[in-house]
mmCIF file with all atom_site columns, C-alpha atoms in Angstrom:
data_model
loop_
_atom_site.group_PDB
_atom_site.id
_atom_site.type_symbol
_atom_site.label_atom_id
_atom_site.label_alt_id
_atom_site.label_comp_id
_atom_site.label_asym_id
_atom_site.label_entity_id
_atom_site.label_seq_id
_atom_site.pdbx_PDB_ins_code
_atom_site.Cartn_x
_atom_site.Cartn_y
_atom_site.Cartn_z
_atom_site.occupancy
_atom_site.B_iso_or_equiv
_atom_site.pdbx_formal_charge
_atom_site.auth_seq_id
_atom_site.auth_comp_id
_atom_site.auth_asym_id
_atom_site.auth_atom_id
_atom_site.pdbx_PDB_model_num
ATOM 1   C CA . UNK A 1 1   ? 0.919   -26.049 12.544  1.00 0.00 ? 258 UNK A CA 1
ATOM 2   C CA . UNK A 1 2   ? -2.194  -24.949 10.875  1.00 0.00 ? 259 UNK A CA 1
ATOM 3   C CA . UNK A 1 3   ? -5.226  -23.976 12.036  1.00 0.00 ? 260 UNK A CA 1
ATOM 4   C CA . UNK A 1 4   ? -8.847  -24.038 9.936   1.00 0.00 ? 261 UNK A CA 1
ATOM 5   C CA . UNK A 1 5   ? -11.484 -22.564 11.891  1.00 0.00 ? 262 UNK A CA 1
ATOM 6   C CA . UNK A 1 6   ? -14.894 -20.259 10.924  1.00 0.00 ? 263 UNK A CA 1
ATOM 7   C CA . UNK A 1 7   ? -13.916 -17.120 9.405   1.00 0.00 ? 264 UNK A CA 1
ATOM 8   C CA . UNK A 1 8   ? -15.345 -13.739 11.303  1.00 0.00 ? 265 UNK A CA 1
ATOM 9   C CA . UNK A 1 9   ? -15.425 -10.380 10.544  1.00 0.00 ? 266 UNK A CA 1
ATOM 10  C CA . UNK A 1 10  ? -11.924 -9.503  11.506  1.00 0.00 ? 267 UNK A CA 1
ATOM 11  C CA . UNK A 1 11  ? -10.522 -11.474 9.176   1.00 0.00 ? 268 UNK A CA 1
ATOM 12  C CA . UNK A 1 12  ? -11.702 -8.957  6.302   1.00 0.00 ? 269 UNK A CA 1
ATOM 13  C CA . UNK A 1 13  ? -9.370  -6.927  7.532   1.00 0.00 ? 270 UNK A CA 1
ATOM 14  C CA . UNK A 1 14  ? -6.700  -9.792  7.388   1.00 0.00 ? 271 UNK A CA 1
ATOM 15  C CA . UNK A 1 15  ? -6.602  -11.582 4.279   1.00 0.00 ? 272 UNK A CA 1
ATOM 16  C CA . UNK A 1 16  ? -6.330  -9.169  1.321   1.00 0.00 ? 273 UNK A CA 1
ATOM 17  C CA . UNK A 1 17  ? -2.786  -10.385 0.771   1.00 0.00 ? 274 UNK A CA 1
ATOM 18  C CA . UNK A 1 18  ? -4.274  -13.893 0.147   1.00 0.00 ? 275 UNK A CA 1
ATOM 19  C CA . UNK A 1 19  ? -6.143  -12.026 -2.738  1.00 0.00 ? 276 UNK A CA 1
ATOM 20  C CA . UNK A 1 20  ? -3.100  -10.796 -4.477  1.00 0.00 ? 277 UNK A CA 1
ATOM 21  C CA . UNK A 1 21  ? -3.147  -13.528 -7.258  1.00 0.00 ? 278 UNK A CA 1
ATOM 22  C CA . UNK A 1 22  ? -4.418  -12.585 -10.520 1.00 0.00 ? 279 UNK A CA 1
ATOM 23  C CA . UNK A 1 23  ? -6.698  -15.835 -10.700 1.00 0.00 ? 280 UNK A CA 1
ATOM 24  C CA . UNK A 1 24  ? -8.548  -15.325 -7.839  1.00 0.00 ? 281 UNK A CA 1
ATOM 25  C CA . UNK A 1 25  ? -11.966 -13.691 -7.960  1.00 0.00 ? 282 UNK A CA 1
ATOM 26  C CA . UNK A 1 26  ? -11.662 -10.527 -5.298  1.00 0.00 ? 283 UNK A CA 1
ATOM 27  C CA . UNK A 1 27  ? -15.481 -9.149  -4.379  1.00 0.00 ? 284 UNK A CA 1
ATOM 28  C CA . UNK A 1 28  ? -16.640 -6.305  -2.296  1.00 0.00 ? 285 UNK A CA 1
ATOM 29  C CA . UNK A 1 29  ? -17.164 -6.109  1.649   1.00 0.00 ? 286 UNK A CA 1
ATOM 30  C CA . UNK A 1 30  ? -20.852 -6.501  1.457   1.00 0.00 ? 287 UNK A CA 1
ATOM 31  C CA . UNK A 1 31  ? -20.511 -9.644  -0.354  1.00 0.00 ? 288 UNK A CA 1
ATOM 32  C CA . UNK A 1 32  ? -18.105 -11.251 2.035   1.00 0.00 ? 289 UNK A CA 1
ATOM 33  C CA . UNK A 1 33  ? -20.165 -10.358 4.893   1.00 0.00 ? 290 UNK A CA 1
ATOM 34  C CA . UNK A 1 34  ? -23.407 -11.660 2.685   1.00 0.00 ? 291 UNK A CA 1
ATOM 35  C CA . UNK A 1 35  ? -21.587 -14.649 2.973   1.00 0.00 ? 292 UNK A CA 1
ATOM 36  C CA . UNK A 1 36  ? -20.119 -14.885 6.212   1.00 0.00 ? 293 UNK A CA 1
ATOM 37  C CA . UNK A 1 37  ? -23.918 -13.769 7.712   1.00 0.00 ? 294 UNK A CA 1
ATOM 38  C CA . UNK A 1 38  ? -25.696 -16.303 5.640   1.00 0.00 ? 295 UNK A CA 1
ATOM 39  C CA . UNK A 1 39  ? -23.601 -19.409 5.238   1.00 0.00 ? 296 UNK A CA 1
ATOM 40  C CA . UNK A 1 40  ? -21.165 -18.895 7.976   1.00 0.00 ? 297 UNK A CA 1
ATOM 41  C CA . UNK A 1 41  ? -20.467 -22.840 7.918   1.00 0.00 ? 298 UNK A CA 1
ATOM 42  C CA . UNK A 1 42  ? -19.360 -22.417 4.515   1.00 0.00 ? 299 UNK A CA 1
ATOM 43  C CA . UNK A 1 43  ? -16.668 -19.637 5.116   1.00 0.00 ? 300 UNK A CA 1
ATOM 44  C CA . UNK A 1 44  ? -13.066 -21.389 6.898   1.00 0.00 ? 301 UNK A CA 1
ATOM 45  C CA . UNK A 1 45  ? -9.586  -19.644 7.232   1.00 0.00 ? 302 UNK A CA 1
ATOM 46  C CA . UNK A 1 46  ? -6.336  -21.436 7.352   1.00 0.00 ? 303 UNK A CA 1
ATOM 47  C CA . UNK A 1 47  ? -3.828  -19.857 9.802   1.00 0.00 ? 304 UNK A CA 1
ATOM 48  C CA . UNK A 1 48  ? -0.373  -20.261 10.498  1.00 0.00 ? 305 UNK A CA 1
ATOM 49  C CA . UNK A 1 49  ? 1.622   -20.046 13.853  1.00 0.00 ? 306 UNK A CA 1
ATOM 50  C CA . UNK A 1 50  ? 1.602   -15.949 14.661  1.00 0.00 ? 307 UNK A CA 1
ATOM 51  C CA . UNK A 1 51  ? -2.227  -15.692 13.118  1.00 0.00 ? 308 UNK A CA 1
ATOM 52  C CA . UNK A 1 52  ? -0.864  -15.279 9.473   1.00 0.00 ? 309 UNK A CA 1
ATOM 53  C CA . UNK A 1 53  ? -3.615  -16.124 6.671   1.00 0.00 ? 310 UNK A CA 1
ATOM 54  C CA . UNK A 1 54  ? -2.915  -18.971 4.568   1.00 0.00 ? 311 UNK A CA 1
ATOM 55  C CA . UNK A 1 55  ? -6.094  -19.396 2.545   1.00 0.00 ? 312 UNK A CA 1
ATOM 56  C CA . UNK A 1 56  ? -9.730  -19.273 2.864   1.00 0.00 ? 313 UNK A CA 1
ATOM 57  C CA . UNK A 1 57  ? -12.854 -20.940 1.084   1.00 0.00 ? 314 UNK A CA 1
ATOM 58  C CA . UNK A 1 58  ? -16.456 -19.640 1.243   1.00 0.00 ? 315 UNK A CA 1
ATOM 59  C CA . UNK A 1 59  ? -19.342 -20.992 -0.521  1.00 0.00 ? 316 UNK A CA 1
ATOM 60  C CA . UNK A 1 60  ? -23.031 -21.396 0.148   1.00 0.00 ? 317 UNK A CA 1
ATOM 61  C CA . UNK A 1 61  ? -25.575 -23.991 -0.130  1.00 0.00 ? 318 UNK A CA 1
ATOM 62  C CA . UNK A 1 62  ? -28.562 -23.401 -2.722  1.00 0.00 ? 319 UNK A CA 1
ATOM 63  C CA . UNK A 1 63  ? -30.670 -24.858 -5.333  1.00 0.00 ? 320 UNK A CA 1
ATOM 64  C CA . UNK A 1 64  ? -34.074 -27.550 -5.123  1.00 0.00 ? 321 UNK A CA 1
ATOM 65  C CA . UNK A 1 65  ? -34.725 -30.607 -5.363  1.00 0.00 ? 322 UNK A CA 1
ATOM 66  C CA . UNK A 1 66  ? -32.031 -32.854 -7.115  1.00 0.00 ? 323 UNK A CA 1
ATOM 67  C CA . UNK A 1 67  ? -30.165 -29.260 -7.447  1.00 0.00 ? 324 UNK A CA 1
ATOM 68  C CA . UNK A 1 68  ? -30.089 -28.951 -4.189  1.00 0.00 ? 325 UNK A CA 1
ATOM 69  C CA . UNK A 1 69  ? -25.854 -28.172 -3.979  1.00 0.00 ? 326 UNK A CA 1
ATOM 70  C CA . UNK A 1 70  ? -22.996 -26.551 -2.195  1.00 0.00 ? 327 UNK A CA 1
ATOM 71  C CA . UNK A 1 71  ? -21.328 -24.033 -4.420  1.00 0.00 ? 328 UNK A CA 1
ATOM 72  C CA . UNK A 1 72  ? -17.611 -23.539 -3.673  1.00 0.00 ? 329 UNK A CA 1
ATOM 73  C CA . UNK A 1 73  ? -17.703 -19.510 -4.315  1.00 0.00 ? 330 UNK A CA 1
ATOM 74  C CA . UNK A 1 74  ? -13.918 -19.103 -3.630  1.00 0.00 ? 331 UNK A CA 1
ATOM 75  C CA . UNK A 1 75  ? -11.166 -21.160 -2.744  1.00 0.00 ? 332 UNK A CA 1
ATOM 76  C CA . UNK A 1 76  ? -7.556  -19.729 -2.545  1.00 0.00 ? 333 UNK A CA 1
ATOM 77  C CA . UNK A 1 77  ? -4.147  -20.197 -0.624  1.00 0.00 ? 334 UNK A CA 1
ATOM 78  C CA . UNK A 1 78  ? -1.340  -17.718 -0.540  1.00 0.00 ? 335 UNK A CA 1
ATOM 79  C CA . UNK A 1 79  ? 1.346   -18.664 -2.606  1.00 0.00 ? 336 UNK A CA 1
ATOM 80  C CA . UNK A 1 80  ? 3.783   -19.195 0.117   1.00 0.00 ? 337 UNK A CA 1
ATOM 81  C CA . UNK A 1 81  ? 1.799   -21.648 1.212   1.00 0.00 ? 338 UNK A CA 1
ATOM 82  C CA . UNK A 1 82  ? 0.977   -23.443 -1.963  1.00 0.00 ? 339 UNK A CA 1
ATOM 83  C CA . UNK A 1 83  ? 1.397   -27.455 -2.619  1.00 0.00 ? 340 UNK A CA 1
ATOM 84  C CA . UNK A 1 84  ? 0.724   -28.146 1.043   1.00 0.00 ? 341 UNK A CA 1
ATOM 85  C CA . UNK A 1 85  ? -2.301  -30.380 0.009   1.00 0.00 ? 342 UNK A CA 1
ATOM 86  C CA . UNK A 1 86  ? -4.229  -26.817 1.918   1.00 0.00 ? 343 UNK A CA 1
ATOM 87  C CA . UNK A 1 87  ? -6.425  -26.349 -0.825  1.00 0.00 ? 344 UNK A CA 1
ATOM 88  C CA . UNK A 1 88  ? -7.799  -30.097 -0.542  1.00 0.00 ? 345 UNK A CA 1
ATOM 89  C CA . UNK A 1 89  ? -8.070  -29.821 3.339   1.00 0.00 ? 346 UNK A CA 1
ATOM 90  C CA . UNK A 1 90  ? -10.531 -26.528 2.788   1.00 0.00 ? 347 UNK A CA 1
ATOM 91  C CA . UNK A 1 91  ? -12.183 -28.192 -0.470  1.00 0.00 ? 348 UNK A CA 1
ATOM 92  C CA . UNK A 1 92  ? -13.129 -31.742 2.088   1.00 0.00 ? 349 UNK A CA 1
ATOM 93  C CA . UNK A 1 93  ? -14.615 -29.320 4.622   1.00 0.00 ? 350 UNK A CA 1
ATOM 94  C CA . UNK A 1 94  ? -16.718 -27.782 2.743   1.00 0.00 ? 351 UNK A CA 1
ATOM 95  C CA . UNK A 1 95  ? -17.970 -31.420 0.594   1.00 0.00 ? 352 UNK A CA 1
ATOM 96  C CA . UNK A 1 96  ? -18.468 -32.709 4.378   1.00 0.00 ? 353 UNK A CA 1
ATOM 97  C CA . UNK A 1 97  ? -20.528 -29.756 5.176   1.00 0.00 ? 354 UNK A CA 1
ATOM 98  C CA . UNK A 1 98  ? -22.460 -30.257 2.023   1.00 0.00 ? 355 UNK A CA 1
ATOM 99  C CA . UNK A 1 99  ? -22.606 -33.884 2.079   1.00 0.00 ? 356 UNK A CA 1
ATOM 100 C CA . UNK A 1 100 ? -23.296 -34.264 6.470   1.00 0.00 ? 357 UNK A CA 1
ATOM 101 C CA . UNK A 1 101 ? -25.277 -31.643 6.756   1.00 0.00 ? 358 UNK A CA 1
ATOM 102 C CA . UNK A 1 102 ? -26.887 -29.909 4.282   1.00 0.00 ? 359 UNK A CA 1
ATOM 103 C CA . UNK A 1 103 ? -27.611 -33.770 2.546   1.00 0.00 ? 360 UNK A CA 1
ATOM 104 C CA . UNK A 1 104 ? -26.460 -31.430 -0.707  1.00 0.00 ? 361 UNK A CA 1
ATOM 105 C CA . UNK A 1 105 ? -26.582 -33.842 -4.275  1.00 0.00 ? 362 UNK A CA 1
ATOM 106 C CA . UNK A 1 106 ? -23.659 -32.116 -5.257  1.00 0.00 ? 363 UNK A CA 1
ATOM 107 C CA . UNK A 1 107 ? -21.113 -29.853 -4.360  1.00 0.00 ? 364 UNK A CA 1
ATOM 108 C CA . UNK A 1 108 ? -19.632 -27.554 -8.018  1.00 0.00 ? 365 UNK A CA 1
ATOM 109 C CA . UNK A 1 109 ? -17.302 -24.908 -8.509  1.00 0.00 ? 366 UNK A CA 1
ATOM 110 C CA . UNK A 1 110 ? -16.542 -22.168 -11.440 1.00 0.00 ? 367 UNK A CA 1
ATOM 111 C CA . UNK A 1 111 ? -12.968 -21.884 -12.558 1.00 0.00 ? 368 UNK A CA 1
ATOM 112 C CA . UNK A 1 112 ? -11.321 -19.974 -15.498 1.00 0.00 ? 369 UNK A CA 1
ATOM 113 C CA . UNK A 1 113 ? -10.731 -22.176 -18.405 1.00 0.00 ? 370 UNK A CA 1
ATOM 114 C CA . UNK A 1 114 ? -7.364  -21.170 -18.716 1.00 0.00 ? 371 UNK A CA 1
ATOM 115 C CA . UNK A 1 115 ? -6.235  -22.010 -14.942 1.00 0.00 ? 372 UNK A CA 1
ATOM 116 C CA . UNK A 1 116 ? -4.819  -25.444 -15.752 1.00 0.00 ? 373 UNK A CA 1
ATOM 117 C CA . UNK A 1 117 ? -3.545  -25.813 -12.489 1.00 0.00 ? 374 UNK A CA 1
ATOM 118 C CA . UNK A 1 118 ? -6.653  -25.285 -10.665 1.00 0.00 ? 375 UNK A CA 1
ATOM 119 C CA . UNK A 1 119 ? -8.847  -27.524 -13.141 1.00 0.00 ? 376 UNK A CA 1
ATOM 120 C CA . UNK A 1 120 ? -5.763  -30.285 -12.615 1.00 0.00 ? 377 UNK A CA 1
ATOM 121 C CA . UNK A 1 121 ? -6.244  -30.244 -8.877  1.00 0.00 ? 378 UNK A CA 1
ATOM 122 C CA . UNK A 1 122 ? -10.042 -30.200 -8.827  1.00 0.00 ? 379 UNK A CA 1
ATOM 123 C CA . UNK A 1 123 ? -10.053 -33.491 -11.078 1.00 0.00 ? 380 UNK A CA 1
ATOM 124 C CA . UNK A 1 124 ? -8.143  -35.201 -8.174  1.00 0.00 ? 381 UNK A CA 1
ATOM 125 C CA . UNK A 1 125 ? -9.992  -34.452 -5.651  1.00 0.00 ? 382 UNK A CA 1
ATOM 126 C CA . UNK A 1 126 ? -13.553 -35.826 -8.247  1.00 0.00 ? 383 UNK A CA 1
ATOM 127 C CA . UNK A 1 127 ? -14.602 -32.833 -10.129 1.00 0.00 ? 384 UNK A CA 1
ATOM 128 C CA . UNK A 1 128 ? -15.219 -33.303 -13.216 1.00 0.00 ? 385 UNK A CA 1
ATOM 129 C CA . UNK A 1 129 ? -16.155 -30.963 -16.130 1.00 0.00 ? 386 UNK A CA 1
ATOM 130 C CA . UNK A 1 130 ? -19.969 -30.448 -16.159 1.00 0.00 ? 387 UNK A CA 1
ATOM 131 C CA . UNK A 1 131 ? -20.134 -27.519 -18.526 1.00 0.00 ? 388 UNK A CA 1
ATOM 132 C CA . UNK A 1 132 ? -18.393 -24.643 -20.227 1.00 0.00 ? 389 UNK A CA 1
ATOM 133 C CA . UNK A 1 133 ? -20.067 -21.330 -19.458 1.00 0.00 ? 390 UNK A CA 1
ATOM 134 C CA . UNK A 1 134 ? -18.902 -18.853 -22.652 1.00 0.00 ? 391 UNK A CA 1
ATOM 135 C CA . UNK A 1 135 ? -17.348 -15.373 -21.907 1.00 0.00 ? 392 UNK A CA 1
ATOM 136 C CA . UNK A 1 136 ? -18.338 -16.023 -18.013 1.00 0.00 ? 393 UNK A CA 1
ATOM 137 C CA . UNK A 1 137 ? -15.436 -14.042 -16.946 1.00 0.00 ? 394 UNK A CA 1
ATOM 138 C CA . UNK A 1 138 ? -16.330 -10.360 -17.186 1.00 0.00 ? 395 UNK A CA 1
ATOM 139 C CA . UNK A 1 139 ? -17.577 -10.973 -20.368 1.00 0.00 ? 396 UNK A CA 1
ATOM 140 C CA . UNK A 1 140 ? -14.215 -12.692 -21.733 1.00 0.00 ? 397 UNK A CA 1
ATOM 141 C CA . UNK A 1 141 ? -12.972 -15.648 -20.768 1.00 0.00 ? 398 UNK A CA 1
ATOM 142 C CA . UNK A 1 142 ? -15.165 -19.016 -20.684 1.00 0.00 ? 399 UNK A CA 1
ATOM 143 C CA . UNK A 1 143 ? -15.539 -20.557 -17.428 1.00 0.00 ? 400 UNK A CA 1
ATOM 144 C CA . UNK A 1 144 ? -15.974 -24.259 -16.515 1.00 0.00 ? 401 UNK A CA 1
ATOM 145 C CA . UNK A 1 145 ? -18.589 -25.352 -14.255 1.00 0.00 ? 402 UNK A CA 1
ATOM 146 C CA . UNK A 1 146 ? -16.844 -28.685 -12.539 1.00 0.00 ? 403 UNK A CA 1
ATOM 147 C CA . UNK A 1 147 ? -19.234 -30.690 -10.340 1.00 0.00 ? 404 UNK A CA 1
ATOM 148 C CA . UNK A 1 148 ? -18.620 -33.492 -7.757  1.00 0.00 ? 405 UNK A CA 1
ATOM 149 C CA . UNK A 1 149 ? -21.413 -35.573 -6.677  1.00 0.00 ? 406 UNK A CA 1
ATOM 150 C CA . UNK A 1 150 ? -22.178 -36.723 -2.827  1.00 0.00 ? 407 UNK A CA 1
ATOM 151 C CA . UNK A 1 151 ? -23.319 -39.631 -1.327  1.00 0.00 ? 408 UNK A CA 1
ATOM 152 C CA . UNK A 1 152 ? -27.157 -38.448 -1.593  1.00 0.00 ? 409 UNK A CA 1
ATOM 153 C CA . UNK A 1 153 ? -26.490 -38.564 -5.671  1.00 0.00 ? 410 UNK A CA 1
ATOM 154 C CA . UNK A 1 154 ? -26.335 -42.687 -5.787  1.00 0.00 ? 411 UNK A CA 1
ATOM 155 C CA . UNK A 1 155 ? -27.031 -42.408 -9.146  1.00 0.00 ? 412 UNK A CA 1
ATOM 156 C CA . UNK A 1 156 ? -24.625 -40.288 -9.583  1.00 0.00 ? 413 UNK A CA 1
ATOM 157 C CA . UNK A 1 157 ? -26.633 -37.567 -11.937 1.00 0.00 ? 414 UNK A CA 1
ATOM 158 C CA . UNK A 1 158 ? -25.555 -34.106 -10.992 1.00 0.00 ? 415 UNK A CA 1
ATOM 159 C CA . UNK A 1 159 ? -22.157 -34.876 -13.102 1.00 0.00 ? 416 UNK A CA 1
ATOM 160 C CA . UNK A 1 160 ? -23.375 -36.056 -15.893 1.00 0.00 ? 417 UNK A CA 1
ATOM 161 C CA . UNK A 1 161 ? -22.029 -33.597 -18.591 1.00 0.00 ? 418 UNK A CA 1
ATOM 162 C CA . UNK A 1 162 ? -23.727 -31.179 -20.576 1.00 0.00 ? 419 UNK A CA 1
ATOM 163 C CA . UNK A 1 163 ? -23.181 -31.790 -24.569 1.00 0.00 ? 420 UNK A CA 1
ATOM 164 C CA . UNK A 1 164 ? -22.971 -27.821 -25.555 1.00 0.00 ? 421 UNK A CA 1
ATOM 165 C CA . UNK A 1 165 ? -21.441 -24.812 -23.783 1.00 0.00 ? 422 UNK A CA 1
ATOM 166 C CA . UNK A 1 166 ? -24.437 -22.898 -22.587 1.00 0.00 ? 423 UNK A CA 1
ATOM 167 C CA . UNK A 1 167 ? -23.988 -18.853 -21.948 1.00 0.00 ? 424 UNK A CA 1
ATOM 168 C CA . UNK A 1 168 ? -24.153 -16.842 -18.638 1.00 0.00 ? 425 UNK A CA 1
ATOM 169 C CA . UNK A 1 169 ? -27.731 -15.825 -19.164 1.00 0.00 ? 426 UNK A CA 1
ATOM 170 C CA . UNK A 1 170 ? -28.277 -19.427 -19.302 1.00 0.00 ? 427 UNK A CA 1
ATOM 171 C CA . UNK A 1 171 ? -27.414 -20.258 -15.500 1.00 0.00 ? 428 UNK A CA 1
ATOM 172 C CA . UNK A 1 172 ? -29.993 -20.352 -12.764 1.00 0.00 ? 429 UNK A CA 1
ATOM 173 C CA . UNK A 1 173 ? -29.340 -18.581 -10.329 1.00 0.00 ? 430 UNK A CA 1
ATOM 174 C CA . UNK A 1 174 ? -31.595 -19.856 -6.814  1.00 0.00 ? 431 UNK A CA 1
#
């Protein structure tokens, strides 16, 4: 049986193994404890029977106004325990969060343009492609920005798509 609950400090120690796979963005300890001090309803571990790490998502909540968002800053699940429907479980927590609480417009992600799977999966649970970002992957690779809007977005604005790829020094960062 699995288990989501808040991630906390021990599990830094925990979940490198979950990190393993070459598509998944690994950061420093100050920024997962950044995140896990600041947004700590935005940062969930799946567990297995015997306390074994399955996956994890942590994001944050940011922006004004109508960009007022949740931002899915990771999401990944150990391969063993891939095309479980995990992934989607940890991606609906977070929207809920975002959507409940927060009254975010819209909840978006970054993912590598390449990561087919990924993208594939994100359209089904709503995302849809709001922008490319050029060479947003250490300066290589061009990332997609995919969006899903939330119940306060009636109008359903946040996803409507950009007509040219912007670059990185065109994000805003909040």
């Amino acid at each position: 049986m699995t288990t989501i609950r808040r991630f906390c400090c021990n599990d830094l120690l925990r979940f490198a193994s979950v990190n393993l796979d070459h598509l998944t963005e690994t950061f420093n300890m100050s920024f997962y404890m950044t995140y896990l001090a600041r947004w700590p309803d935005y940062f969930h571990v799946a567990e297995a029977p015997g306390n074994r790490v399955m996956g994890y998502i942590m994001g944050k909540v940011e922006g004004q106004g109508e960009s007022w968002h949740g931002h899915v800053t990771a999401v990944t699940v150990a391969p063993e325990y891939r095309r479980q429907q995990l992934a989607k479980k940890l991606m609906n927590l977070l929207e809920d969060i975002s959507d409940k609480i927060d009254k975010a417009y819209f909840v978006d992600l970054f993912v590598r343009a390449s990561n087919t799977p990924a993208i594939k999966m994100y359209e089904k649970l709503g995302y849809v492609v709001y922008r490319r970002v050029l060479r947003y992957y250490s300066g290589e690779e061009d990332g997609l920005d995919m969006r899903k809007a939330l119940s306060r977005d009636v109008e359903k604005k946040s996803i409507i798509p950009l007509k040219r790829p912007i670059t990185p020094d065109e994000l805003e960062y909040d």
